[in-house]
mmCIF file of C-alpha atoms in Angstrom:
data_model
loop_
_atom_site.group_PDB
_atom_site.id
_atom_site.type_symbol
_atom_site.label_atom_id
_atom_site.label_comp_id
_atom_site.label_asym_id
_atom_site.label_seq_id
_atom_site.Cartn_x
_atom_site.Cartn_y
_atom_site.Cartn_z
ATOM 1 C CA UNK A 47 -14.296 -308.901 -24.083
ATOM 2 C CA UNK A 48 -13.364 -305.214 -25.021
ATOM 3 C CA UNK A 49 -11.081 -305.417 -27.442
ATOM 4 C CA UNK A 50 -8.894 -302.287 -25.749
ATOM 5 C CA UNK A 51 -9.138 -304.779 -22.023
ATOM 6 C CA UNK A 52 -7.553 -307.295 -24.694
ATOM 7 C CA UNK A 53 -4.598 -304.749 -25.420
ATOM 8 C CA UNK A 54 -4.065 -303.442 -22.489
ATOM 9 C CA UNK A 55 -3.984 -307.311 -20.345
ATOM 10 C CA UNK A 56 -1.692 -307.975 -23.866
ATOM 11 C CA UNK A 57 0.391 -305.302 -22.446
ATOM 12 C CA UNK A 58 0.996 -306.409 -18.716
ATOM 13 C CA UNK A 59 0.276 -310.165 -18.338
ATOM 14 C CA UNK A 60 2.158 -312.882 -19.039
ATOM 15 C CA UNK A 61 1.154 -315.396 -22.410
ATOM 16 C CA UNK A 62 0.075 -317.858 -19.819
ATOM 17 C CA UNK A 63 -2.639 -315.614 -18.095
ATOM 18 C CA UNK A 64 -3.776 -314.968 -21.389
ATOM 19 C CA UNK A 65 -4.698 -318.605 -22.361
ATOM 20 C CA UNK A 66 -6.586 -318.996 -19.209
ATOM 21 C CA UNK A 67 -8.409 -316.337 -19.866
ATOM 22 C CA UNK A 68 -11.455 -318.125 -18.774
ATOM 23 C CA UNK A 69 -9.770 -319.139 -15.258
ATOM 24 C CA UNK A 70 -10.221 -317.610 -12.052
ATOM 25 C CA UNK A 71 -8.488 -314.292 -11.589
ATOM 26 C CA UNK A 72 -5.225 -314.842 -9.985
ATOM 27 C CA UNK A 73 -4.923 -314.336 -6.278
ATOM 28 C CA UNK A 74 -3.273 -310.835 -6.321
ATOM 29 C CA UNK A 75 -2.209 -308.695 -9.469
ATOM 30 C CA UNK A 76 1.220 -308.229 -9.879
ATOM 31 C CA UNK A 77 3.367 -305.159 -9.935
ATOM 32 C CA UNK A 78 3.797 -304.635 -13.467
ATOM 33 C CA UNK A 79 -0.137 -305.129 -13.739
ATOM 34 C CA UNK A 80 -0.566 -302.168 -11.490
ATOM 35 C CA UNK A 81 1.832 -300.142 -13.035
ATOM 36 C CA UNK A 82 0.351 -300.084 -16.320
ATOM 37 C CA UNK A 83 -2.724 -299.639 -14.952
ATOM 38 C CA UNK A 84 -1.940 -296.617 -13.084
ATOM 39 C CA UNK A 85 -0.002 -295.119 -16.413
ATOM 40 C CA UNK A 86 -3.244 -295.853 -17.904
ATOM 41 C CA UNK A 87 -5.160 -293.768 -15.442
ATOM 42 C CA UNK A 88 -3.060 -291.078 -15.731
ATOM 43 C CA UNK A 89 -3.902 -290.497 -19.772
ATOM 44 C CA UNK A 90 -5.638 -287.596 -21.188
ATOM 45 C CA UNK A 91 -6.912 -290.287 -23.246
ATOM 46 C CA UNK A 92 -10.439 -291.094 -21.496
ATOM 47 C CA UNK A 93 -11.083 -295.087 -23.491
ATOM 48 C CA UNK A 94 -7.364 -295.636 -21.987
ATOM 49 C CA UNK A 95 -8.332 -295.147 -18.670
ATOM 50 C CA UNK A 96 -11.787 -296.561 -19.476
ATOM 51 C CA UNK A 97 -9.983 -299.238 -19.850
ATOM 52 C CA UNK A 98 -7.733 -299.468 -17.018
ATOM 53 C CA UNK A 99 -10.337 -299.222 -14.779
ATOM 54 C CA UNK A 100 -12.631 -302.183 -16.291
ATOM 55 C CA UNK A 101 -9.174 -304.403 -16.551
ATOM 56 C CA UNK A 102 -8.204 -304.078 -12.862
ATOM 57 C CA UNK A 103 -11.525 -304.937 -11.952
ATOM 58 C CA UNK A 104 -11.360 -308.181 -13.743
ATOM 59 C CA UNK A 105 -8.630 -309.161 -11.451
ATOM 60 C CA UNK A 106 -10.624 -309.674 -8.634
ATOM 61 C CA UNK A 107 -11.246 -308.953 -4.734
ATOM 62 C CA UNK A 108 -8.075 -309.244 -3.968
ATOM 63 C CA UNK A 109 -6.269 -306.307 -6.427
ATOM 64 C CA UNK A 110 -8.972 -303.651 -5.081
ATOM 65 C CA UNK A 111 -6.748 -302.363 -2.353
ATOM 66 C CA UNK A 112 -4.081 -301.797 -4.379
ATOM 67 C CA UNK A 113 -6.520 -300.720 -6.839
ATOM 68 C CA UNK A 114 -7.458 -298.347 -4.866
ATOM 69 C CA UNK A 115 -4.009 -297.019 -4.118
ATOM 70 C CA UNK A 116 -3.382 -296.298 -7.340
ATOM 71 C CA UNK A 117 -6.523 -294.790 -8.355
ATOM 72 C CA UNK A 118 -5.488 -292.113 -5.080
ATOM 73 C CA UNK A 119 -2.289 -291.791 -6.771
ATOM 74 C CA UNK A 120 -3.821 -290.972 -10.196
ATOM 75 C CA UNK A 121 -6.306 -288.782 -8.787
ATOM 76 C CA UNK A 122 -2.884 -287.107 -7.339
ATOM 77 C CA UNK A 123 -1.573 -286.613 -10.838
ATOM 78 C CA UNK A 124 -4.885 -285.197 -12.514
ATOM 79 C CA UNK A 125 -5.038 -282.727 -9.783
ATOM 80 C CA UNK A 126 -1.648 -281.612 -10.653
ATOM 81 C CA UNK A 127 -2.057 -281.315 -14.039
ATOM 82 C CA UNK A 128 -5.341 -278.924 -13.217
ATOM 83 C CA UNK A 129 -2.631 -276.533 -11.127
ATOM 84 C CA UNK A 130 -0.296 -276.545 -14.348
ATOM 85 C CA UNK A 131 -3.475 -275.946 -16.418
ATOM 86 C CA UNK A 132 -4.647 -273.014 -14.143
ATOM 87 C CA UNK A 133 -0.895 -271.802 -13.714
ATOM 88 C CA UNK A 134 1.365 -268.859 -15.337
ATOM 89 C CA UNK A 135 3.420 -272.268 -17.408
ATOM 90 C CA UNK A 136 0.452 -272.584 -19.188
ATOM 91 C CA UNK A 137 1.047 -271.614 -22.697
ATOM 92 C CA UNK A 138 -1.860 -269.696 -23.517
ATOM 93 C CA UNK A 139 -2.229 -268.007 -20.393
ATOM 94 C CA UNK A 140 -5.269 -267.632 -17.455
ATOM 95 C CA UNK A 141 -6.991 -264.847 -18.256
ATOM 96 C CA UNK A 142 -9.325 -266.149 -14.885
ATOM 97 C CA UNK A 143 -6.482 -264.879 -12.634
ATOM 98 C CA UNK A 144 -6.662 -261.197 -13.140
ATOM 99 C CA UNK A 145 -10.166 -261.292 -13.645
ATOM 100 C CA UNK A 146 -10.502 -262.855 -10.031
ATOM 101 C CA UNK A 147 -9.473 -259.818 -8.197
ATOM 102 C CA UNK A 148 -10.924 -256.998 -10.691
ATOM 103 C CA UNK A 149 -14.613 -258.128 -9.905
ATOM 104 C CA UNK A 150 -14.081 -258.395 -6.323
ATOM 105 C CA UNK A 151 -12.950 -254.844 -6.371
ATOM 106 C CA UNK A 152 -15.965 -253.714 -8.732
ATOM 107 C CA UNK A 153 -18.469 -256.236 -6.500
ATOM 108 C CA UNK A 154 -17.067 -254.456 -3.290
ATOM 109 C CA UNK A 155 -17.788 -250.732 -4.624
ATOM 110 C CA UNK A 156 -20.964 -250.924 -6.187
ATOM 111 C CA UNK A 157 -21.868 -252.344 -2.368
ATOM 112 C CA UNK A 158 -20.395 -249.054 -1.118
ATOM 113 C CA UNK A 159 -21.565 -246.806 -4.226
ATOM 114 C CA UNK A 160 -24.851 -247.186 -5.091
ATOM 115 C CA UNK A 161 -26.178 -246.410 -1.396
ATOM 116 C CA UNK A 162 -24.402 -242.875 -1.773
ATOM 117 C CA UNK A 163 -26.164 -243.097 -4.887
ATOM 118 C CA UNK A 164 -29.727 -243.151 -3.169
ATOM 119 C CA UNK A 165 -28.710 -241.134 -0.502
ATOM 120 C CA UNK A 166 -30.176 -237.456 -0.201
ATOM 121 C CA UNK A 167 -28.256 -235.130 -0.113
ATOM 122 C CA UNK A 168 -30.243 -232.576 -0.277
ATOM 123 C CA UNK A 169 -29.239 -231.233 -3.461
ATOM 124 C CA UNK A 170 -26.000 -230.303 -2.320
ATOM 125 C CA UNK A 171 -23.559 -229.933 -5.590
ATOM 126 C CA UNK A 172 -20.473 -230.201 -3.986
ATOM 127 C CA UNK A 173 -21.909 -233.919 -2.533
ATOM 128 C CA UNK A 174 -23.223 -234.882 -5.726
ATOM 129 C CA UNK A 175 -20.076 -233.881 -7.876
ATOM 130 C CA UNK A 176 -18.000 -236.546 -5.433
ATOM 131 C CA UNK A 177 -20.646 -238.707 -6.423
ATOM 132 C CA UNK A 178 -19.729 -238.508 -9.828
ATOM 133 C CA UNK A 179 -16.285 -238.771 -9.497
ATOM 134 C CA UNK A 180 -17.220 -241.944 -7.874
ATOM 135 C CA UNK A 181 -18.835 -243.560 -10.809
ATOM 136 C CA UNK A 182 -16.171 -242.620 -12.665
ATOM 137 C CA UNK A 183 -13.793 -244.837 -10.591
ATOM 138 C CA UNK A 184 -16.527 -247.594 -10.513
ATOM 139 C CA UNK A 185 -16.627 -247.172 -14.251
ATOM 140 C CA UNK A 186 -13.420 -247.396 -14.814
ATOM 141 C CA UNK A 187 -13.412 -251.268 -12.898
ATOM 142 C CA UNK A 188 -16.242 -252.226 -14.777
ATOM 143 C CA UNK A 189 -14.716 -251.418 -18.442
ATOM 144 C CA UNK A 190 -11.307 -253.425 -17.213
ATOM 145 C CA UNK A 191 -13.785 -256.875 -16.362
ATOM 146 C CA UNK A 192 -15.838 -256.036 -19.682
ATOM 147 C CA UNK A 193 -12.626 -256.014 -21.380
ATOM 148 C CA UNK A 194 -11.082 -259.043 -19.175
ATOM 149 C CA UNK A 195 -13.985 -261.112 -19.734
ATOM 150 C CA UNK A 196 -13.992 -260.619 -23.198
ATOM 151 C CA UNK A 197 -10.951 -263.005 -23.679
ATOM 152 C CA UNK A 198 -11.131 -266.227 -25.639
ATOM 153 C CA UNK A 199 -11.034 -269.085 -22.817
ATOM 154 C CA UNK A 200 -12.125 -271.753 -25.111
ATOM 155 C CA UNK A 201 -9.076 -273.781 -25.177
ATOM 156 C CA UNK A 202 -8.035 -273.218 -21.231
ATOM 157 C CA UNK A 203 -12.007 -274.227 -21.080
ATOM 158 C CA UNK A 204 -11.126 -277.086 -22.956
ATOM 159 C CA UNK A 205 -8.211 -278.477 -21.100
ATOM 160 C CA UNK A 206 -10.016 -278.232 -17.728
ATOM 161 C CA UNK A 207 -12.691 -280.134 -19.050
ATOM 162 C CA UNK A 208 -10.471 -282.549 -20.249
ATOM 163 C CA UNK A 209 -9.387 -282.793 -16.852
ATOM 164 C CA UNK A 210 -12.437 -282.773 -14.556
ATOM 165 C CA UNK A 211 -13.505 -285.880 -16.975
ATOM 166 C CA UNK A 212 -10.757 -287.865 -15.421
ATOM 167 C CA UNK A 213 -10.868 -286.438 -11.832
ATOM 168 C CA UNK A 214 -14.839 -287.520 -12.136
ATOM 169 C CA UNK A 215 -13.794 -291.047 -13.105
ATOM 170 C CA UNK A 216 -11.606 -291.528 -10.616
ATOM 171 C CA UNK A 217 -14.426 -290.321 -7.989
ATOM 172 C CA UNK A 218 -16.485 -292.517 -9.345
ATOM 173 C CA UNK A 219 -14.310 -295.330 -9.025
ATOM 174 C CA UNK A 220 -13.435 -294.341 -5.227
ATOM 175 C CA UNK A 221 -17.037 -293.705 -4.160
ATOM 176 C CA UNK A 222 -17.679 -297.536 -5.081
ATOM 177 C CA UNK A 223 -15.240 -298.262 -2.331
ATOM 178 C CA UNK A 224 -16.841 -295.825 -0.028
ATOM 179 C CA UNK A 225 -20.203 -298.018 -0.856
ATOM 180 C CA UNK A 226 -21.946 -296.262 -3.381
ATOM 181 C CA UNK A 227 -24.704 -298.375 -4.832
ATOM 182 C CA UNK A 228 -25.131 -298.347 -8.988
ATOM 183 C CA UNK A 229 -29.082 -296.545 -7.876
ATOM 184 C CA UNK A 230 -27.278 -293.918 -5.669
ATOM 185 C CA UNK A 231 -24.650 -292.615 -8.537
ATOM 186 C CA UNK A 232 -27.412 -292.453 -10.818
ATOM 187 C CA UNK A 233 -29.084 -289.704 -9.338
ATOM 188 C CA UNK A 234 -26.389 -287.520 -8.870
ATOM 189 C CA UNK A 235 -25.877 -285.216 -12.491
ATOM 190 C CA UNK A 236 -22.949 -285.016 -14.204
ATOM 191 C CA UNK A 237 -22.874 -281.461 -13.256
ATOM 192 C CA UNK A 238 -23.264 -282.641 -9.878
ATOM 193 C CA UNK A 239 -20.151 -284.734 -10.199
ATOM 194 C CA UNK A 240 -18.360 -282.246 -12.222
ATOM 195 C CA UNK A 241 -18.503 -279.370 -9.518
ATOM 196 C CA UNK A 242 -17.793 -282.027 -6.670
ATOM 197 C CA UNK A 243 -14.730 -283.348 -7.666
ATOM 198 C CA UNK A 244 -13.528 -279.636 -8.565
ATOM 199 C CA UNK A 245 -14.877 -278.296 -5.129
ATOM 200 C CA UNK A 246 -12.605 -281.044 -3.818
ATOM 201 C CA UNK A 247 -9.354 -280.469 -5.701
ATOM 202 C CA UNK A 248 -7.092 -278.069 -3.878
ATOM 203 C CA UNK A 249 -7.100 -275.674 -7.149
ATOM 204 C CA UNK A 250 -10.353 -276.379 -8.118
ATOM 205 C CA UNK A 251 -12.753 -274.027 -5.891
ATOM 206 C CA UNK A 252 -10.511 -271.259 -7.378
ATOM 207 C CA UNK A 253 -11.205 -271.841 -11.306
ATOM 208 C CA UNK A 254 -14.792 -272.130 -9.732
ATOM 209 C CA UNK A 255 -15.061 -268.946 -8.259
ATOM 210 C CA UNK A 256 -13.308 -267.503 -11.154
ATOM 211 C CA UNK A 257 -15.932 -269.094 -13.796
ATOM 212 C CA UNK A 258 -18.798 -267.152 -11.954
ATOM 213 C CA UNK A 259 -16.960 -264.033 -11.878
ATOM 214 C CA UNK A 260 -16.380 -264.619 -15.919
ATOM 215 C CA UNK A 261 -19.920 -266.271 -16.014
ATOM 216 C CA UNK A 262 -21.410 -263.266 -14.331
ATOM 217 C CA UNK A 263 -19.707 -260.178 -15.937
ATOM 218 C CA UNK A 264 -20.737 -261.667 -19.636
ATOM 219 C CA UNK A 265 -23.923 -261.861 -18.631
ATOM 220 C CA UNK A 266 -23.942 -257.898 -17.882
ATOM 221 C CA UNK A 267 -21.644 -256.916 -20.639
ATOM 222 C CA UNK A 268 -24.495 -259.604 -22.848
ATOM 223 C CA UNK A 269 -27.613 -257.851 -21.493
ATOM 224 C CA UNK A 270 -26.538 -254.348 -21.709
ATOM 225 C CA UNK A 271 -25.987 -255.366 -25.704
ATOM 226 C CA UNK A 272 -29.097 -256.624 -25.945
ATOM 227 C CA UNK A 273 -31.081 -253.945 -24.326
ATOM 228 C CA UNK A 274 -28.832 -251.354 -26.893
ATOM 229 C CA UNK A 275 -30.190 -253.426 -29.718
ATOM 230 C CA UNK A 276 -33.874 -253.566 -28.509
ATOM 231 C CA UNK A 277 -34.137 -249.773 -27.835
ATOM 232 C CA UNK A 278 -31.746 -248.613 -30.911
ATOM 233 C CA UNK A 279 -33.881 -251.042 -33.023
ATOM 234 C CA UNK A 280 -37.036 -249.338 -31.780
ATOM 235 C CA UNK A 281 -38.249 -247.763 -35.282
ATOM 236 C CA UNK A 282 -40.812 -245.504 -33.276
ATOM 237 C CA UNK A 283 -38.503 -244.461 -30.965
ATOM 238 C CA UNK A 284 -36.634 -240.707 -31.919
ATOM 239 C CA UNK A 285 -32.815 -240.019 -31.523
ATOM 240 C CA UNK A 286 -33.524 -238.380 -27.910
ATOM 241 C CA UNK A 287 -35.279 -241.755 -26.510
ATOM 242 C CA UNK A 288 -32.857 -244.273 -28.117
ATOM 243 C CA UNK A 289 -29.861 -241.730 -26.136
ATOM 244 C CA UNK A 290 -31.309 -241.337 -23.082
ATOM 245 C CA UNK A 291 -31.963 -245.140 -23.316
ATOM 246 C CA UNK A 292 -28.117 -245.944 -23.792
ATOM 247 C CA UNK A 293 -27.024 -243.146 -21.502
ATOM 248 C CA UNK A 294 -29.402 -244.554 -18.154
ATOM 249 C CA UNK A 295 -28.799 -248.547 -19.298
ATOM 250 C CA UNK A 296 -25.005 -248.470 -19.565
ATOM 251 C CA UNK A 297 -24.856 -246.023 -16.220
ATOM 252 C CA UNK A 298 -27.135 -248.854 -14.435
ATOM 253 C CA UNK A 299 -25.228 -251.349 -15.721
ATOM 254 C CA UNK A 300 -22.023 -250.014 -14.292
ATOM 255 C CA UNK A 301 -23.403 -249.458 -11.014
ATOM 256 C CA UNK A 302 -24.677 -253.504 -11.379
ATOM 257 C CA UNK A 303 -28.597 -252.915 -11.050
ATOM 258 C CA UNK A 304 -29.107 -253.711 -14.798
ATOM 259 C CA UNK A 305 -30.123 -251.730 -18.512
ATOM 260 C CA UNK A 306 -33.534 -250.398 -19.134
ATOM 261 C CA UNK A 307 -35.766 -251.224 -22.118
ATOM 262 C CA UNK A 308 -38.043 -248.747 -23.942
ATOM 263 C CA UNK A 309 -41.569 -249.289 -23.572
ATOM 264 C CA UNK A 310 -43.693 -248.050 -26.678
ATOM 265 C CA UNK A 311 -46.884 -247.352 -24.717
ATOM 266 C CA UNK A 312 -44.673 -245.907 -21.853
ATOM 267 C CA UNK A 313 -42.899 -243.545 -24.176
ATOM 268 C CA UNK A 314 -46.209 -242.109 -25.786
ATOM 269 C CA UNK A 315 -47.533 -241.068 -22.264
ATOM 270 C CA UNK A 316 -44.359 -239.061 -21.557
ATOM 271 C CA UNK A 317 -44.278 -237.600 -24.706
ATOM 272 C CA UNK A 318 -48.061 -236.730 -24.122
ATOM 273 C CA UNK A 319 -47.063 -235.246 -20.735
ATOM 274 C CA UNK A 320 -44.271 -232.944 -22.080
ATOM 275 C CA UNK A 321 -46.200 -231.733 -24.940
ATOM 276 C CA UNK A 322 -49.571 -230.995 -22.962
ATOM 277 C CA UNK A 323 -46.533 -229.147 -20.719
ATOM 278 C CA UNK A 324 -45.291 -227.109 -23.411
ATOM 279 C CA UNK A 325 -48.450 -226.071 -24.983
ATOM 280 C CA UNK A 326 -50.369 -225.628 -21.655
ATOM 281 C CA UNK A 327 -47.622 -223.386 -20.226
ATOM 282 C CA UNK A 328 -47.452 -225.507 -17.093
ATOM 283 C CA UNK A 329 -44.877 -227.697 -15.345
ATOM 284 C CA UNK A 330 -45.813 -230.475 -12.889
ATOM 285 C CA UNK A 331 -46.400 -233.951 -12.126
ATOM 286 C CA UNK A 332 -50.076 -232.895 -11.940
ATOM 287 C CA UNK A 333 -51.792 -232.714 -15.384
ATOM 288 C CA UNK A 334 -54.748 -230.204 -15.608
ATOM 289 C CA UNK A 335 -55.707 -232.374 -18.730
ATOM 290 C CA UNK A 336 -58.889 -234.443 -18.070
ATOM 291 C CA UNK A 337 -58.309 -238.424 -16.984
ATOM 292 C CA UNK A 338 -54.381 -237.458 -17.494
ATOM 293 C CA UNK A 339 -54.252 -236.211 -13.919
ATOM 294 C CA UNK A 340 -51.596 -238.596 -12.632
ATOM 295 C CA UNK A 341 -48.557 -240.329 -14.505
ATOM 296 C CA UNK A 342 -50.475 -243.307 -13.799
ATOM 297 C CA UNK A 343 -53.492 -241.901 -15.417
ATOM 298 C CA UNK A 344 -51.279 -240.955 -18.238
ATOM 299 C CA UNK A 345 -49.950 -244.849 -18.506
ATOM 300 C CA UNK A 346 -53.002 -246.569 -18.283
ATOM 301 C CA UNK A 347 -54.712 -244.140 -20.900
ATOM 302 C CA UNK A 348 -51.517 -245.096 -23.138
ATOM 303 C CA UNK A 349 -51.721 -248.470 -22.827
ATOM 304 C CA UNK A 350 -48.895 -249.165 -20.755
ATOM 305 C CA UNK A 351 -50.207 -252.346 -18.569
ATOM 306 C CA UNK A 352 -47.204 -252.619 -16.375
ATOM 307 C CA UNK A 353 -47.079 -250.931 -13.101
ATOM 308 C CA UNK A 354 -45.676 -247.497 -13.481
ATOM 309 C CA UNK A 355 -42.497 -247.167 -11.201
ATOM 310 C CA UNK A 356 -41.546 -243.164 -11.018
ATOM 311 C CA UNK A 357 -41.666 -239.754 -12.729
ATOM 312 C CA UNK A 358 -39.105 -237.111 -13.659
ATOM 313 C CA UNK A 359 -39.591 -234.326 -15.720
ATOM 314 C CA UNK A 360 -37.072 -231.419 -16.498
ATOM 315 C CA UNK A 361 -37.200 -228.022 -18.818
ATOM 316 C CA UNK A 362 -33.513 -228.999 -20.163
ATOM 317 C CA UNK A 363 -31.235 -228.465 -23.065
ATOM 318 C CA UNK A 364 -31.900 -230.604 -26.352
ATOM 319 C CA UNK A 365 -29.985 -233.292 -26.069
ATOM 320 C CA UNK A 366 -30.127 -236.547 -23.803
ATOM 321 C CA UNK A 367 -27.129 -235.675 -21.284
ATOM 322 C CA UNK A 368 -28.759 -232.409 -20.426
ATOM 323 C CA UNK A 369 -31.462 -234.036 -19.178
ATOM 324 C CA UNK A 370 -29.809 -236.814 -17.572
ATOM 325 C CA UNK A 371 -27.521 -234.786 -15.206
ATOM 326 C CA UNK A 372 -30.509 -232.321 -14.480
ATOM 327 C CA UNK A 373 -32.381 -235.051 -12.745
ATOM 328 C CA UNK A 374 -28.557 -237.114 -11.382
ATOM 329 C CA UNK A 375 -28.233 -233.870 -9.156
ATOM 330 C CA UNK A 376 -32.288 -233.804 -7.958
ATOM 331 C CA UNK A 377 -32.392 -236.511 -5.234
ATOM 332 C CA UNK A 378 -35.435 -238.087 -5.768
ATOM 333 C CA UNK A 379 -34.553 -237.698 -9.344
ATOM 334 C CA UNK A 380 -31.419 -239.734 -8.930
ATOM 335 C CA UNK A 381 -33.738 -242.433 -6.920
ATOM 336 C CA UNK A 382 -36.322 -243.192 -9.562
ATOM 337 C CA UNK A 383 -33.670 -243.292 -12.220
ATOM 338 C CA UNK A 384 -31.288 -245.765 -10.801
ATOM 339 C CA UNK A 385 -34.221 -247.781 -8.461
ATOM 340 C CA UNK A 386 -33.185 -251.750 -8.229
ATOM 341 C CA UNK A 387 -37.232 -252.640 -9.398
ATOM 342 C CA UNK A 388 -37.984 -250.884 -12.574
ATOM 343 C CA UNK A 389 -36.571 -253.047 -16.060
ATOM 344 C CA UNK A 390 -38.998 -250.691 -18.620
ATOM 345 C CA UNK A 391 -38.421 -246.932 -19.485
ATOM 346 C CA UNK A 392 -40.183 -243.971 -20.943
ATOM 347 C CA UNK A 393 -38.995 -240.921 -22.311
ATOM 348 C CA UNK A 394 -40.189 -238.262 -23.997
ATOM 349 C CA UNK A 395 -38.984 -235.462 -25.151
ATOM 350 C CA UNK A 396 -40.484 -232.405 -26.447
ATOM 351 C CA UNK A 397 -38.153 -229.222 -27.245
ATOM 352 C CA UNK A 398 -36.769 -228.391 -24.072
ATOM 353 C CA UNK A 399 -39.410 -230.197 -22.376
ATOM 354 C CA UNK A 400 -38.408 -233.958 -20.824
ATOM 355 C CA UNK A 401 -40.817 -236.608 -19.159
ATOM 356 C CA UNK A 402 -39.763 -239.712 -17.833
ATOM 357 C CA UNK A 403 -41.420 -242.751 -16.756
ATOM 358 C CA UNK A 404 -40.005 -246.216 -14.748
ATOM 359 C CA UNK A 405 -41.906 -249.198 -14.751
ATOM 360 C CA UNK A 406 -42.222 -252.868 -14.974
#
């Protein structure tokens, strides 16, 4: 027999019990027998409760109602412990709670930004200046959950693990009274379980909800770095590609439809475009150069074997930002820069000359 059964029937039965070991369970467990086991159930120690629960079971039939009473009231206490775990007496804090509310205020403007954002407005400054000021507000909500979500939640993580283990148990233990055959618990994960018996904790769909939120804005903050690595690690790529590139991802980013990369290939055929511009002394979509007629002429001959997306070009100032706001306050400008589909960019830059390319 398990050695810790051995302790713990040491602990709440009486020497005779113990020499008849071998007997037939007795008829009904006792009182004191249940009320070890249910102080057993309610460790943080999982091989105590491990324990309890294989021990009451060796009692027999007749101690599974009260069995199950008491695994109701220890699935009572682990619940409370998760509301003390996810509460403001928790010594190291919840940084969940604020983050809760932030993200539903940042989910609920992009919905309302970003179609302002593709609206036309017919190049009407006035319009398109509001427009700014409202990414500035949206920006503002989406550096708080950057910073929110950058909080070490390892040890809350930890404790609510700690605690879902035990409400799981005690599911588990329930659902065999419910008639839940051995073949029928098998196929159900542990993540499965894990999310159940939080879904069905009154405290638990809140850390839930709250673990997407997290879950989701370090996935942006995550894949905005990474696409600023990728395009500022681009050793072809000049000082004006690798800005625009930062200046267009983080913008996207904030407005949640996601950082661009730069495309090599993609990049050559705008930088074709705005030289042949420059030295041609002409300024249109429309190339007069032979098999370079179209931006997707200009792609293909590159080498670009995506599907090209959009094109912007602009005679601007030098730098990246220049450029950037000259095509924010052009409509269809604004559309192919900030379009849901594209996840590859090109840009290049000649003088005062800018191409641009979307693709994917």
């Amino acid at each position: 027999m398990d050695r810790r059964i051995l302790i713990f029937l040491a602990l709440i039965l009486p020497a005779p019990l113990l020499a008849q070991e071998s007997a037939e369970p007795p008829e009904a467990p006792s009182k004191q027998v249940l009320r070890k086991a249910l102080q057993w159930m309610q460790s943080s120690n999982p091989e105590m409760r491990q324990a309890a629960y294989r021990s009451v079971h060796l009692l027999g039939k007749e101690a599974m109602p009260a069995f199950q009473m008491a695994l109701r009231k220890a699935l009572e206490y682990h619940e409370r412990r998760l509301a003390d775990t996810l509460s403001s007496r928790n010594r190291g804090g919840n940084p969940y709670t604020q983050l809760v509310t932030v993200v539903e205020e940042l989910n609920s403007e992009r919905a309302r930004v970003y179609p302002l954002m593709m609206r036309d407005w017919a190049k009407n400054k006035a319009k398109i200046d509001d427009l700014r000021d409202e990414f500035g507000r949206l920006e503002s909500l989406y550096q708080q959950a950057a910073r929110l979500a950058s909080a070490d939640t390892r040890n809350l993580d930890r404790q609510i693990s700690s605690v879902t283990d035990a409400l799981v148990e005690i599911h588990d233990q329930l659902a065999r009274f419910e008639g839940q055959t051995r073949e029928e618990a098998a196929q159900i994960s542990d993540e499965q379980r894990k999310r159940k018996a939080l879904e069905e904790s009154f405290d638990g769909p809140s850390y839930l909800q709250a673990a997407r939120y997290l879950g989701s804005v370090r996935s942006e903050v995550a894949r905005l770095a990474s696409a600023i690595r990728h395009n500022d690690g681009s050793a072809w790529a000049n000082v004006g590609q690798k800005n625009f590139a930062r200046l267009i991802s983080y913008e996207r980013t904030v407005l949640g439809i996601g950082p661009l990369l730069l495309e090599e290939n993609l990049c050559a055929a705008c930088t074709g475009h705005s030289r042949d511009m420059k030295a041609l002394g002409f300024f249109s979509h429309t190339s007069p150069v032979s098999g370079k007629a179209s931006f997707t002429d200009r792609a293909r001959q590159a080498g670009f074997r995506g599907g090209p997306r959009g094109e912007c070009i602009a005679i601007a100032g030098g730098n990246a930002l220049s450029a950037y706001r000259a095509w924010f306050y052009s409509d269809g400008h604004r559309h192919i820069m900030l379009g849901r589909g594209p996840n590859v960019i090109g840009i290049g830059p000649v003088g005062s000359h800018w191409t641009l390319v979307t693709g994917r």
